[in-house]
């Protein structure tokens, strides 16, 4: 179904199971490693995050890791 219709039909199911939105993450990409907060997924399946240095960005490639916050 994904091959025929893309991510959109699965978005509602994802939102029900989503535990990433609002969580701090580390993004590793060509610019290096930076901190961000997950805003959610778009209808095309890209991850939307908010970074202090670049604002809101959409990710379609790279590594995103959840890291525990230690005081």
Short mmCIF file of N, CA, C and O in Angstrom, two decimals:
data_model
loop_
_atom_site.label_atom_id
_atom_site.label_comp_id
_atom_site.label_asym_id
_atom_site.label_seq_id
_atom_site.Cartn_x
_atom_site.Cartn_y
_atom_site.Cartn_z
N UNK A 1 0.83 -1.20 0.00
CA UNK A 1 0.00 0.00 0.00
C UNK A 1 0.88 1.26 0.00
O UNK A 1 0.55 2.23 -0.68
N UNK A 2 1.96 1.23 0.78
CA UNK A 2 2.87 2.38 0.83
C UNK A 2 3.42 2.69 -0.56
O UNK A 2 3.49 3.86 -0.96
N UNK A 3 3.79 1.65 -1.29
CA UNK A 3 4.36 1.85 -2.63
C UNK A 3 3.35 2.52 -3.56
O UNK A 3 3.72 3.31 -4.42
N UNK A 4 2.08 2.23 -3.37
CA UNK A 4 1.04 2.81 -4.24
C UNK A 4 0.54 4.17 -3.78
O UNK A 4 0.25 5.03 -4.60
N UNK A 5 0.43 4.38 -2.45
CA UNK A 5 -0.24 5.57 -1.94
C UNK A 5 0.66 6.50 -1.12
O UNK A 5 0.23 7.58 -0.72
N UNK A 6 1.89 6.06 -0.83
CA UNK A 6 2.78 6.88 -0.01
C UNK A 6 2.43 6.79 1.47
O UNK A 6 1.70 5.90 1.91
N UNK A 7 2.92 7.73 2.24
CA UNK A 7 2.79 7.69 3.70
C UNK A 7 1.44 8.20 4.22
O UNK A 7 0.98 7.83 5.29
N UNK A 8 0.76 9.06 3.45
CA UNK A 8 -0.44 9.73 3.92
C UNK A 8 -1.48 8.80 4.54
O UNK A 8 -2.00 9.11 5.62
N UNK A 9 -1.79 7.63 3.97
CA UNK A 9 -2.80 6.77 4.60
C UNK A 9 -2.38 6.24 5.99
O UNK A 9 -3.22 5.82 6.77
N UNK A 10 -1.11 6.30 6.30
CA UNK A 10 -0.60 5.77 7.56
C UNK A 10 -0.41 6.86 8.63
O UNK A 10 -0.11 6.56 9.77
N UNK A 11 -0.57 8.12 8.26
CA UNK A 11 -0.29 9.22 9.16
C UNK A 11 -1.14 9.18 10.43
O UNK A 11 -0.64 9.37 11.53
N UNK A 12 -2.44 8.90 10.32
CA UNK A 12 -3.31 8.83 11.49
C UNK A 12 -2.86 7.73 12.43
O UNK A 12 -2.82 7.93 13.66
N UNK A 13 -2.50 6.57 11.90
CA UNK A 13 -2.00 5.48 12.74
C UNK A 13 -0.71 5.88 13.43
O UNK A 13 -0.49 5.57 14.60
N UNK A 14 0.17 6.53 12.69
CA UNK A 14 1.44 6.98 13.27
C UNK A 14 1.18 7.94 14.42
O UNK A 14 1.78 7.82 15.49
N UNK A 15 0.29 8.91 14.21
CA UNK A 15 0.02 9.90 15.24
C UNK A 15 -0.50 9.27 16.53
O UNK A 15 -0.19 9.73 17.62
N UNK A 16 -1.28 8.20 16.42
CA UNK A 16 -1.79 7.51 17.61
C UNK A 16 -0.67 6.81 18.38
O UNK A 16 -0.73 6.70 19.60
N UNK A 17 0.34 6.34 17.68
CA UNK A 17 1.44 5.61 18.32
C UNK A 17 2.67 6.48 18.58
O UNK A 17 3.61 6.04 19.24
N UNK A 18 2.64 7.72 18.10
CA UNK A 18 3.80 8.61 18.16
C UNK A 18 4.24 8.90 19.60
O UNK A 18 3.45 9.33 20.43
N UNK A 19 5.49 8.66 19.87
CA UNK A 19 6.10 9.01 21.15
C UNK A 19 7.27 9.96 20.96
O UNK A 19 7.97 10.29 21.89
N UNK A 20 7.49 10.40 19.73
CA UNK A 20 8.61 11.28 19.42
C UNK A 20 8.26 12.76 19.52
O UNK A 20 9.10 13.57 19.91
N UNK A 21 7.04 13.13 19.15
CA UNK A 21 6.67 14.54 19.12
C UNK A 21 6.87 15.18 20.49
O UNK A 21 6.44 14.65 21.50
N UNK A 22 7.58 16.29 20.49
CA UNK A 22 7.89 17.02 21.72
C UNK A 22 9.18 16.59 22.38
O UNK A 22 9.66 17.24 23.31
N UNK A 23 9.78 15.51 21.90
CA UNK A 23 11.01 14.98 22.52
C UNK A 23 12.26 15.67 21.96
O UNK A 23 12.32 16.00 20.77
N UNK A 24 13.26 15.86 22.83
CA UNK A 24 14.54 16.37 22.34
C UNK A 24 15.28 15.25 21.61
O UNK A 24 15.20 14.08 22.01
N UNK A 25 15.94 15.60 20.52
CA UNK A 25 16.71 14.63 19.74
C UNK A 25 18.03 15.23 19.33
O UNK A 25 18.23 16.45 19.40
N UNK A 26 18.92 14.38 18.90
CA UNK A 26 20.17 14.82 18.27
C UNK A 26 20.10 14.43 16.81
O UNK A 26 19.74 13.31 16.48
N UNK A 27 20.45 15.37 15.96
CA UNK A 27 20.46 15.13 14.52
C UNK A 27 21.91 15.08 14.07
O UNK A 27 22.69 15.97 14.39
N UNK A 28 22.23 14.06 13.31
CA UNK A 28 23.56 13.93 12.74
C UNK A 28 23.42 14.01 11.22
O UNK A 28 22.79 13.14 10.62
N UNK A 29 23.95 15.07 10.62
CA UNK A 29 23.88 15.22 9.18
C UNK A 29 25.16 15.88 8.67
O UNK A 29 26.16 15.94 9.39
N UNK A 30 25.14 16.39 7.47
CA UNK A 30 26.34 16.97 6.86
C UNK A 30 26.88 18.16 7.65
O UNK A 30 28.07 18.46 7.60
N UNK A 31 26.01 18.84 8.40
CA UNK A 31 26.44 19.98 9.21
C UNK A 31 27.00 19.56 10.56
O UNK A 31 27.47 20.40 11.32
N UNK A 32 26.93 18.28 10.88
CA UNK A 32 27.43 17.78 12.16
C UNK A 32 26.29 17.32 13.05
O UNK A 32 25.21 17.01 12.57
N UNK A 33 26.52 17.32 14.34
CA UNK A 33 25.52 16.90 15.32
C UNK A 33 24.93 18.13 15.98
O UNK A 33 25.66 19.03 16.39
N UNK A 34 23.60 18.20 16.04
CA UNK A 34 22.94 19.34 16.69
C UNK A 34 21.69 18.88 17.42
O UNK A 34 21.14 17.83 17.14
N UNK A 35 21.29 19.70 18.36
CA UNK A 35 20.11 19.41 19.18
C UNK A 35 18.86 19.95 18.49
O UNK A 35 18.90 20.98 17.81
N UNK A 36 17.75 19.25 18.66
CA UNK A 36 16.48 19.68 18.09
C UNK A 36 15.34 19.13 18.95
O UNK A 36 15.57 18.31 19.84
N UNK A 37 14.14 19.57 18.65
CA UNK A 37 12.94 19.05 19.29
C UNK A 37 12.00 18.61 18.17
O UNK A 37 11.78 19.32 17.20
N UNK A 38 11.44 17.40 18.30
CA UNK A 38 10.56 16.84 17.28
C UNK A 38 9.21 17.56 17.30
O UNK A 38 8.59 17.70 18.35
N UNK A 39 8.76 17.98 16.12
CA UNK A 39 7.46 18.62 15.97
C UNK A 39 6.42 17.66 15.39
O UNK A 39 5.23 17.89 15.51
N UNK A 40 6.87 16.60 14.73
CA UNK A 40 5.95 15.61 14.17
C UNK A 40 6.35 15.19 12.78
O UNK A 40 7.41 15.56 12.28
N UNK A 41 5.48 14.41 12.15
CA UNK A 41 5.70 13.95 10.79
C UNK A 41 4.76 14.66 9.84
O UNK A 41 3.61 14.95 10.19
N UNK A 42 5.23 14.90 8.64
CA UNK A 42 4.39 15.49 7.61
C UNK A 42 3.69 14.40 6.82
O UNK A 42 3.99 13.21 6.97
N UNK A 43 2.75 14.77 5.96
CA UNK A 43 2.00 13.79 5.18
C UNK A 43 2.88 12.98 4.22
O UNK A 43 2.49 11.92 3.76
N UNK A 44 4.08 13.48 3.96
CA UNK A 44 5.01 12.75 3.09
C UNK A 44 5.97 11.87 3.89
O UNK A 44 6.84 11.22 3.33
N UNK A 45 5.83 11.86 5.24
CA UNK A 45 6.66 11.02 6.09
C UNK A 45 7.93 11.67 6.57
O UNK A 45 8.68 11.08 7.34
N UNK A 46 8.21 12.91 6.15
CA UNK A 46 9.41 13.60 6.63
C UNK A 46 9.22 14.04 8.07
O UNK A 46 8.12 14.37 8.49
N UNK A 47 10.30 14.05 8.81
CA UNK A 47 10.29 14.45 10.21
C UNK A 47 10.51 15.95 10.32
O UNK A 47 11.46 16.49 9.77
N UNK A 48 9.61 16.62 11.03
CA UNK A 48 9.74 18.06 11.26
C UNK A 48 10.32 18.27 12.64
O UNK A 48 9.83 17.72 13.62
N UNK A 49 11.40 19.06 12.69
CA UNK A 49 12.05 19.36 13.97
C UNK A 49 12.30 20.85 14.07
O UNK A 49 12.33 21.57 13.08
N UNK A 50 12.50 21.30 15.30
CA UNK A 50 12.84 22.68 15.56
C UNK A 50 14.25 22.72 16.13
O UNK A 50 14.53 22.08 17.14
N UNK A 51 15.13 23.46 15.47
CA UNK A 51 16.51 23.61 15.91
C UNK A 51 16.72 25.05 16.36
O UNK A 51 16.20 25.99 15.74
N UNK A 52 17.50 25.24 17.42
CA UNK A 52 17.76 26.59 17.92
C UNK A 52 18.47 27.44 16.88
O UNK A 52 18.20 28.63 16.76
N UNK A 53 19.37 26.83 16.10
CA UNK A 53 20.18 27.61 15.16
C UNK A 53 19.51 27.85 13.81
O UNK A 53 19.77 28.85 13.15
N UNK A 54 18.64 26.94 13.37
CA UNK A 54 18.06 27.06 12.02
C UNK A 54 16.55 27.17 12.02
O UNK A 54 15.96 27.32 10.96
N UNK A 55 15.90 27.05 13.16
CA UNK A 55 14.44 27.08 13.20
C UNK A 55 13.85 25.75 12.78
O UNK A 55 14.46 24.70 12.94
N UNK A 56 12.67 25.79 12.20
CA UNK A 56 11.97 24.58 11.79
C UNK A 56 12.54 24.04 10.49
O UNK A 56 12.69 24.78 9.52
N UNK A 57 12.86 22.75 10.49
CA UNK A 57 13.36 22.10 9.29
C UNK A 57 12.65 20.75 9.12
O UNK A 57 12.13 20.19 10.07
N UNK A 58 12.65 20.26 7.88
CA UNK A 58 12.08 18.96 7.55
C UNK A 58 13.23 18.02 7.18
O UNK A 58 14.08 18.38 6.37
N UNK A 59 13.25 16.85 7.79
CA UNK A 59 14.32 15.88 7.54
C UNK A 59 13.79 14.70 6.73
O UNK A 59 12.76 14.13 7.06
N UNK A 60 14.53 14.35 5.71
CA UNK A 60 14.17 13.17 4.92
C UNK A 60 15.32 12.18 4.87
O UNK A 60 15.17 11.09 4.35
N UNK A 61 16.46 12.55 5.43
CA UNK A 61 17.62 11.66 5.46
C UNK A 61 18.50 12.07 6.63
O UNK A 61 18.37 13.16 7.17
N UNK A 62 19.38 11.18 7.02
CA UNK A 62 20.27 11.43 8.14
C UNK A 62 19.90 10.56 9.31
O UNK A 62 19.00 9.73 9.23
N UNK A 63 20.58 10.73 10.41
CA UNK A 63 20.32 9.95 11.62
C UNK A 63 19.73 10.86 12.69
O UNK A 63 20.27 11.93 12.95
N UNK A 64 18.66 10.42 13.30
CA UNK A 64 18.05 11.12 14.42
C UNK A 64 18.04 10.15 15.59
O UNK A 64 17.57 9.03 15.47
N UNK A 65 18.61 10.56 16.72
CA UNK A 65 18.71 9.68 17.87
C UNK A 65 18.07 10.33 19.09
O UNK A 65 18.26 11.52 19.34
N UNK A 66 17.30 9.54 19.82
CA UNK A 66 16.77 10.00 21.10
C UNK A 66 17.84 9.79 22.14
O UNK A 66 18.45 8.72 22.23
N UNK A 67 18.11 10.81 22.93
CA UNK A 67 19.12 10.71 23.97
C UNK A 67 18.49 11.12 25.30
O UNK A 67 17.83 12.17 25.35
N UNK A 68 18.70 10.35 26.35
CA UNK A 68 18.15 10.76 27.64
C UNK A 68 18.76 12.09 28.09
O UNK A 68 19.93 12.33 27.87
N UNK A 69 17.93 12.93 28.68
CA UNK A 69 18.40 14.19 29.23
C UNK A 69 18.85 13.95 30.67
O UNK A 69 18.09 13.44 31.46
N UNK A 70 20.08 14.31 30.96
CA UNK A 70 20.61 14.16 32.32
C UNK A 70 20.79 15.54 32.92
O UNK A 70 21.37 16.42 32.28
N UNK A 71 20.29 15.73 34.16
CA UNK A 71 20.45 17.04 34.79
C UNK A 71 21.91 17.39 35.08
O UNK A 71 22.77 16.62 35.11
#
